[in-house]
Amino acid sequence: MTATTTRTLPVSEAIETRRSIRKFVQEPMNQDDLREILRLASLAPSANNVQTWRFAVVQNKELQARLQEAAFGQAQVSNAPAVIVVYSDMEDTLANAEETIHPGMGEEQIKVRAARFRQQFEAQDSVQRGQWALTQANLAFAFLMLAARGLGYDTVPMLGFDPQKVKELLGLPEHVQFAGLLPIGKRAEEGFPHHRHSIDRITKFY
């Protein structure tokens, strides 16, 4: 990655300073930083290492404006220098299951494990198995936000959009399912501080 002046934040600081930002500095994203953020997000864990997540990175302003329309006019979609659309594609994962199995397992085990994985979902329709795939993509979505903050960028996770229109705009297959839209860039506002339940409110210890 090309050297950047951005200070890399420790994980705890990235978590604590993350905010949902809707107004961004009007400058293009450093493309090396962008690729590094995507690389880090791709290191998220997934069941059987299936890596069902896919990223569609939108930086074309005309397309961002149309994406904003699909997101019910929310201004952060076009205000950000980039929008990362995170979705899952279980059908592609099933078709190429061998790619996700560690090569160190050997050719025979790769075949066996890929066949076993496909068999696990053969009785389900694309919507059902797509839901399972989406739980994996959600992990990458969270990693994406932390990776961005760790490199000094800010984001806002979005679920308020018309999935069908987004599929049409990006030419995505009908079966894909969305983890969300993620406008990303350098913050031009501070955003609200965290307001969260206490640990005792949300936790049971056994």
mmCIF file of C-alpha atoms in Angstrom:
data_model
loop_
_atom_site.group_PDB
_atom_site.id
_atom_site.type_symbol
_atom_site.label_atom_id
_atom_site.label_comp_id
_atom_site.label_asym_id
_atom_site.label_seq_id
_atom_site.Cartn_x
_atom_site.Cartn_y
_atom_site.Cartn_z
ATOM 1 C CA MET A 1 0.000 0.000 0.000
ATOM 2 C CA THR A 2 1.245 3.502 -0.817
ATOM 3 C CA ALA A 3 2.313 5.429 2.273
ATOM 4 C CA THR A 4 -0.398 7.611 3.751
ATOM 5 C CA THR A 5 -0.286 10.374 6.345
ATOM 6 C CA THR A 6 -3.281 8.828 8.097
ATOM 7 C CA ARG A 7 -2.471 7.538 11.587
ATOM 8 C CA THR A 8 -3.631 3.970 12.042
ATOM 9 C CA LEU A 9 -5.825 3.701 15.124
ATOM 10 C CA PRO A 10 -5.704 0.855 17.652
ATOM 11 C CA VAL A 11 -8.809 -1.351 17.498
ATOM 12 C CA SER A 12 -10.220 -0.025 20.775
ATOM 13 C CA GLU A 13 -9.818 3.587 19.616
ATOM 14 C CA ALA A 14 -11.368 2.805 16.227
ATOM 15 C CA ILE A 15 -14.417 1.343 18.002
ATOM 16 C CA GLU A 16 -14.722 4.169 20.512
ATOM 17 C CA THR A 17 -14.336 6.984 17.958
ATOM 18 C CA ARG A 18 -16.566 5.487 15.265
ATOM 19 C CA ARG A 19 -19.600 7.670 14.541
ATOM 20 C CA SER A 20 -22.372 7.564 11.976
ATOM 21 C CA ILE A 21 -21.299 10.438 9.733
ATOM 22 C CA ARG A 22 -23.564 11.927 7.070
ATOM 23 C CA LYS A 23 -21.491 14.919 5.939
ATOM 24 C CA PHE A 24 -18.088 14.282 4.396
ATOM 25 C CA VAL A 25 -15.090 16.319 3.292
ATOM 26 C CA GLN A 26 -15.441 16.890 -0.435
ATOM 27 C CA GLU A 27 -12.328 15.160 -1.724
ATOM 28 C CA PRO A 28 -11.821 11.852 -3.546
ATOM 29 C CA MET A 29 -10.809 8.853 -1.490
ATOM 30 C CA ASN A 30 -7.213 7.741 -1.558
ATOM 31 C CA GLN A 31 -7.514 4.613 -3.679
ATOM 32 C CA ASP A 32 -4.747 2.785 -1.840
ATOM 33 C CA ASP A 33 -6.548 3.400 1.441
ATOM 34 C CA LEU A 34 -9.808 2.234 -0.091
ATOM 35 C CA ARG A 35 -8.293 -1.029 -1.288
ATOM 36 C CA GLU A 36 -6.653 -1.589 2.090
ATOM 37 C CA ILE A 37 -9.985 -1.084 3.864
ATOM 38 C CA LEU A 38 -11.583 -3.648 1.552
ATOM 39 C CA ARG A 39 -8.683 -6.053 2.108
ATOM 40 C CA LEU A 40 -9.006 -5.798 5.876
ATOM 41 C CA ALA A 41 -12.771 -6.303 5.688
ATOM 42 C CA SER A 42 -12.241 -9.405 3.573
ATOM 43 C CA LEU A 43 -10.365 -10.947 6.517
ATOM 44 C CA ALA A 44 -13.644 -11.244 8.444
ATOM 45 C CA PRO A 45 -14.454 -14.770 9.615
ATOM 46 C CA SER A 46 -17.213 -16.845 8.060
ATOM 47 C CA ALA A 47 -18.646 -20.307 8.622
ATOM 48 C CA ASN A 48 -16.645 -22.862 6.618
ATOM 49 C CA ASN A 49 -14.625 -19.905 5.309
ATOM 50 C CA VAL A 50 -17.292 -19.410 2.630
ATOM 51 C CA GLN A 51 -16.746 -15.632 2.272
ATOM 52 C CA THR A 52 -20.182 -14.961 0.820
ATOM 53 C CA TRP A 53 -19.700 -11.189 0.919
ATOM 54 C CA ARG A 54 -19.230 -9.066 -2.163
ATOM 55 C CA PHE A 55 -18.388 -5.354 -2.439
ATOM 56 C CA ALA A 56 -19.646 -2.930 -5.086
ATOM 57 C CA VAL A 57 -17.727 0.342 -4.795
ATOM 58 C CA VAL A 58 -19.502 3.343 -6.302
ATOM 59 C CA GLN A 59 -17.466 6.509 -6.895
ATOM 60 C CA ASN A 60 -19.126 7.708 -10.100
ATOM 61 C CA LYS A 61 -21.105 10.818 -9.115
ATOM 62 C CA GLU A 62 -23.881 10.231 -11.642
ATOM 63 C CA LEU A 63 -24.381 6.697 -10.362
ATOM 64 C CA GLN A 64 -24.225 7.930 -6.762
ATOM 65 C CA ALA A 65 -27.040 10.364 -7.516
ATOM 66 C CA ARG A 66 -29.177 7.525 -8.854
ATOM 67 C CA LEU A 67 -28.237 5.414 -5.850
ATOM 68 C CA GLN A 68 -29.383 8.290 -3.636
ATOM 69 C CA GLU A 69 -32.786 8.161 -5.333
ATOM 70 C CA ALA A 70 -32.958 4.420 -4.586
ATOM 71 C CA ALA A 71 -32.117 5.299 -0.963
ATOM 72 C CA PHE A 72 -35.176 7.555 -0.663
ATOM 73 C CA GLY A 73 -33.161 10.732 -1.217
ATOM 74 C CA GLN A 74 -30.770 10.372 1.730
ATOM 75 C CA ALA A 75 -28.093 12.995 1.086
ATOM 76 C CA GLN A 76 -25.124 11.105 2.515
ATOM 77 C CA VAL A 77 -25.168 8.756 -0.482
ATOM 78 C CA SER A 78 -24.041 11.477 -2.872
ATOM 79 C CA ASN A 79 -22.226 13.594 -0.268
ATOM 80 C CA ALA A 80 -19.688 10.846 0.438
ATOM 81 C CA PRO A 81 -16.749 10.402 -1.951
ATOM 82 C CA ALA A 82 -17.597 6.701 -2.206
ATOM 83 C CA VAL A 83 -20.362 4.272 -1.319
ATOM 84 C CA ILE A 84 -19.614 0.625 -0.673
ATOM 85 C CA VAL A 85 -22.574 -1.653 -1.347
ATOM 86 C CA VAL A 86 -22.145 -4.841 0.663
ATOM 87 C CA TYR A 87 -24.121 -7.867 -0.450
ATOM 88 C CA SER A 88 -24.013 -11.649 -0.274
ATOM 89 C CA ASP A 89 -24.022 -13.996 -3.236
ATOM 90 C CA MET A 90 -24.701 -17.543 -2.101
ATOM 91 C CA GLU A 91 -25.226 -18.897 -5.606
ATOM 92 C CA ASP A 92 -21.752 -17.790 -6.661
ATOM 93 C CA THR A 93 -20.374 -19.232 -3.425
ATOM 94 C CA LEU A 94 -21.980 -22.623 -4.090
ATOM 95 C CA ALA A 95 -20.850 -22.686 -7.708
ATOM 96 C CA ASN A 96 -17.251 -21.980 -6.692
ATOM 97 C CA ALA A 97 -17.097 -23.674 -3.298
ATOM 98 C CA GLU A 98 -13.686 -25.179 -4.035
ATOM 99 C CA GLU A 99 -12.146 -21.675 -4.013
ATOM 100 C CA THR A 100 -12.949 -21.172 -0.327
ATOM 101 C CA ILE A 101 -11.333 -24.381 0.957
ATOM 102 C CA HIS A 102 -7.739 -24.078 2.105
ATOM 103 C CA PRO A 103 -5.351 -25.516 -0.517
ATOM 104 C CA GLY A 104 -3.310 -27.081 2.290
ATOM 105 C CA MET A 105 -6.073 -29.652 2.720
ATOM 106 C CA GLY A 106 -5.182 -31.322 -0.547
ATOM 107 C CA GLU A 107 -7.109 -31.900 -3.754
ATOM 108 C CA GLU A 108 -9.167 -34.851 -2.501
ATOM 109 C CA GLN A 109 -10.330 -33.099 0.669
ATOM 110 C CA ILE A 110 -11.197 -29.986 -1.316
ATOM 111 C CA LYS A 111 -13.530 -32.043 -3.509
ATOM 112 C CA VAL A 112 -15.089 -33.820 -0.525
ATOM 113 C CA ARG A 113 -15.655 -30.657 1.501
ATOM 114 C CA ALA A 114 -17.061 -28.715 -1.464
ATOM 115 C CA ALA A 115 -19.522 -31.528 -2.215
ATOM 116 C CA ARG A 116 -20.533 -31.707 1.453
ATOM 117 C CA PHE A 117 -21.079 -27.946 1.567
ATOM 118 C CA ARG A 118 -23.313 -27.988 -1.531
ATOM 119 C CA GLN A 119 -25.303 -30.915 -0.146
ATOM 120 C CA GLN A 120 -26.002 -28.946 3.019
ATOM 121 C CA PHE A 121 -28.053 -26.406 1.049
ATOM 122 C CA GLU A 122 -29.478 -28.402 -1.855
ATOM 123 C CA ALA A 123 -32.935 -28.740 -0.218
ATOM 124 C CA GLN A 124 -33.244 -24.975 0.292
ATOM 125 C CA ASP A 125 -34.386 -22.412 -2.240
ATOM 126 C CA SER A 126 -32.206 -19.423 -3.130
ATOM 127 C CA VAL A 127 -33.973 -17.149 -0.636
ATOM 128 C CA GLN A 128 -33.450 -19.513 2.285
ATOM 129 C CA ARG A 129 -29.800 -20.187 1.610
ATOM 130 C CA GLY A 130 -29.352 -16.517 0.761
ATOM 131 C CA GLN A 131 -30.419 -15.629 4.290
ATOM 132 C CA TRP A 132 -27.714 -17.877 5.687
ATOM 133 C CA ALA A 133 -25.185 -16.231 3.397
ATOM 134 C CA LEU A 134 -26.292 -12.794 4.561
ATOM 135 C CA THR A 135 -25.351 -13.574 8.164
ATOM 136 C CA GLN A 136 -21.801 -14.114 6.913
ATOM 137 C CA ALA A 137 -21.795 -10.881 4.887
ATOM 138 C CA ASN A 138 -22.922 -8.946 7.961
ATOM 139 C CA LEU A 139 -19.645 -9.882 9.627
ATOM 140 C CA ALA A 140 -17.691 -8.313 6.772
ATOM 141 C CA PHE A 141 -19.946 -5.236 6.945
ATOM 142 C CA ALA A 142 -18.931 -4.676 10.570
ATOM 143 C CA PHE A 143 -15.249 -5.280 9.787
ATOM 144 C CA LEU A 144 -15.534 -2.751 6.955
ATOM 145 C CA MET A 145 -16.654 0.028 9.317
ATOM 146 C CA LEU A 146 -13.863 -0.687 11.791
ATOM 147 C CA ALA A 147 -11.225 -0.972 9.066
ATOM 148 C CA ALA A 148 -12.352 2.388 7.676
ATOM 149 C CA ARG A 149 -12.196 4.087 11.056
ATOM 150 C CA GLY A 150 -8.839 2.484 11.770
ATOM 151 C CA LEU A 151 -7.420 4.290 8.726
ATOM 152 C CA GLY A 152 -9.044 7.602 9.685
ATOM 153 C CA TYR A 153 -12.197 7.358 7.563
ATOM 154 C CA ASP A 154 -15.830 7.494 8.604
ATOM 155 C CA THR A 155 -18.980 5.723 7.520
ATOM 156 C CA VAL A 156 -22.702 5.456 8.097
ATOM 157 C CA PRO A 157 -24.425 2.050 7.767
ATOM 158 C CA MET A 158 -27.657 2.210 5.781
ATOM 159 C CA LEU A 159 -30.567 -0.174 5.347
ATOM 160 C CA GLY A 160 -33.030 2.432 4.099
ATOM 161 C CA PHE A 161 -33.108 1.771 0.351
ATOM 162 C CA ASP A 162 -35.046 -0.108 -2.310
ATOM 163 C CA PRO A 163 -33.131 -3.382 -2.851
ATOM 164 C CA GLN A 164 -34.677 -4.011 -6.248
ATOM 165 C CA LYS A 165 -33.653 -0.598 -7.562
ATOM 166 C CA VAL A 166 -30.110 -1.061 -6.257
ATOM 167 C CA LYS A 167 -29.863 -4.434 -8.003
ATOM 168 C CA GLU A 168 -31.022 -2.848 -11.246
ATOM 169 C CA LEU A 169 -28.622 0.098 -10.943
ATOM 170 C CA LEU A 170 -25.605 -2.115 -10.309
ATOM 171 C CA GLY A 171 -26.605 -4.986 -12.580
ATOM 172 C CA LEU A 172 -26.620 -7.491 -9.726
ATOM 173 C CA PRO A 173 -28.312 -10.905 -9.887
ATOM 174 C CA GLU A 174 -31.821 -11.192 -8.479
ATOM 175 C CA HIS A 175 -30.779 -13.676 -5.771
ATOM 176 C CA VAL A 176 -28.239 -11.459 -3.979
ATOM 177 C CA GLN A 177 -29.114 -10.062 -0.550
ATOM 178 C CA PHE A 178 -27.859 -6.794 0.937
ATOM 179 C CA ALA A 179 -26.023 -6.245 4.188
ATOM 180 C CA GLY A 180 -26.315 -2.507 3.526
ATOM 181 C CA LEU A 181 -24.976 0.607 1.876
ATOM 182 C CA LEU A 182 -21.932 2.251 3.411
ATOM 183 C CA PRO A 183 -21.092 5.848 2.466
ATOM 184 C CA ILE A 184 -17.422 6.415 3.334
ATOM 185 C CA GLY A 185 -15.032 9.349 3.514
ATOM 186 C CA LYS A 186 -13.395 11.846 5.905
ATOM 187 C CA ARG A 187 -15.837 13.379 8.371
ATOM 188 C CA ALA A 188 -16.992 16.990 7.929
ATOM 189 C CA GLU A 189 -19.023 16.824 11.151
ATOM 190 C CA GLU A 190 -18.463 15.186 14.505
ATOM 191 C CA GLY A 191 -21.700 13.226 14.705
ATOM 192 C CA PHE A 192 -23.436 12.264 17.926
ATOM 193 C CA PRO A 193 -21.484 10.644 20.756
ATOM 194 C CA HIS A 194 -22.353 7.058 21.628
ATOM 195 C CA HIS A 195 -25.615 6.448 23.454
ATOM 196 C CA ARG A 196 -25.717 2.774 24.403
ATOM 197 C CA HIS A 197 -27.317 0.422 26.902
ATOM 198 C CA SER A 198 -25.214 -0.528 29.895
ATOM 199 C CA ILE A 199 -23.534 -3.925 29.867
ATOM 200 C CA ASP A 200 -25.845 -5.025 32.706
ATOM 201 C CA ARG A 201 -28.886 -4.075 30.592
ATOM 202 C CA ILE A 202 -27.920 -6.295 27.658
ATOM 203 C CA THR A 203 -26.001 -9.141 29.281
ATOM 204 C CA LYS A 204 -26.788 -12.271 31.263
ATOM 205 C CA PHE A 205 -23.871 -13.990 32.992
ATOM 206 C CA TYR A 206 -24.096 -17.739 33.632
#
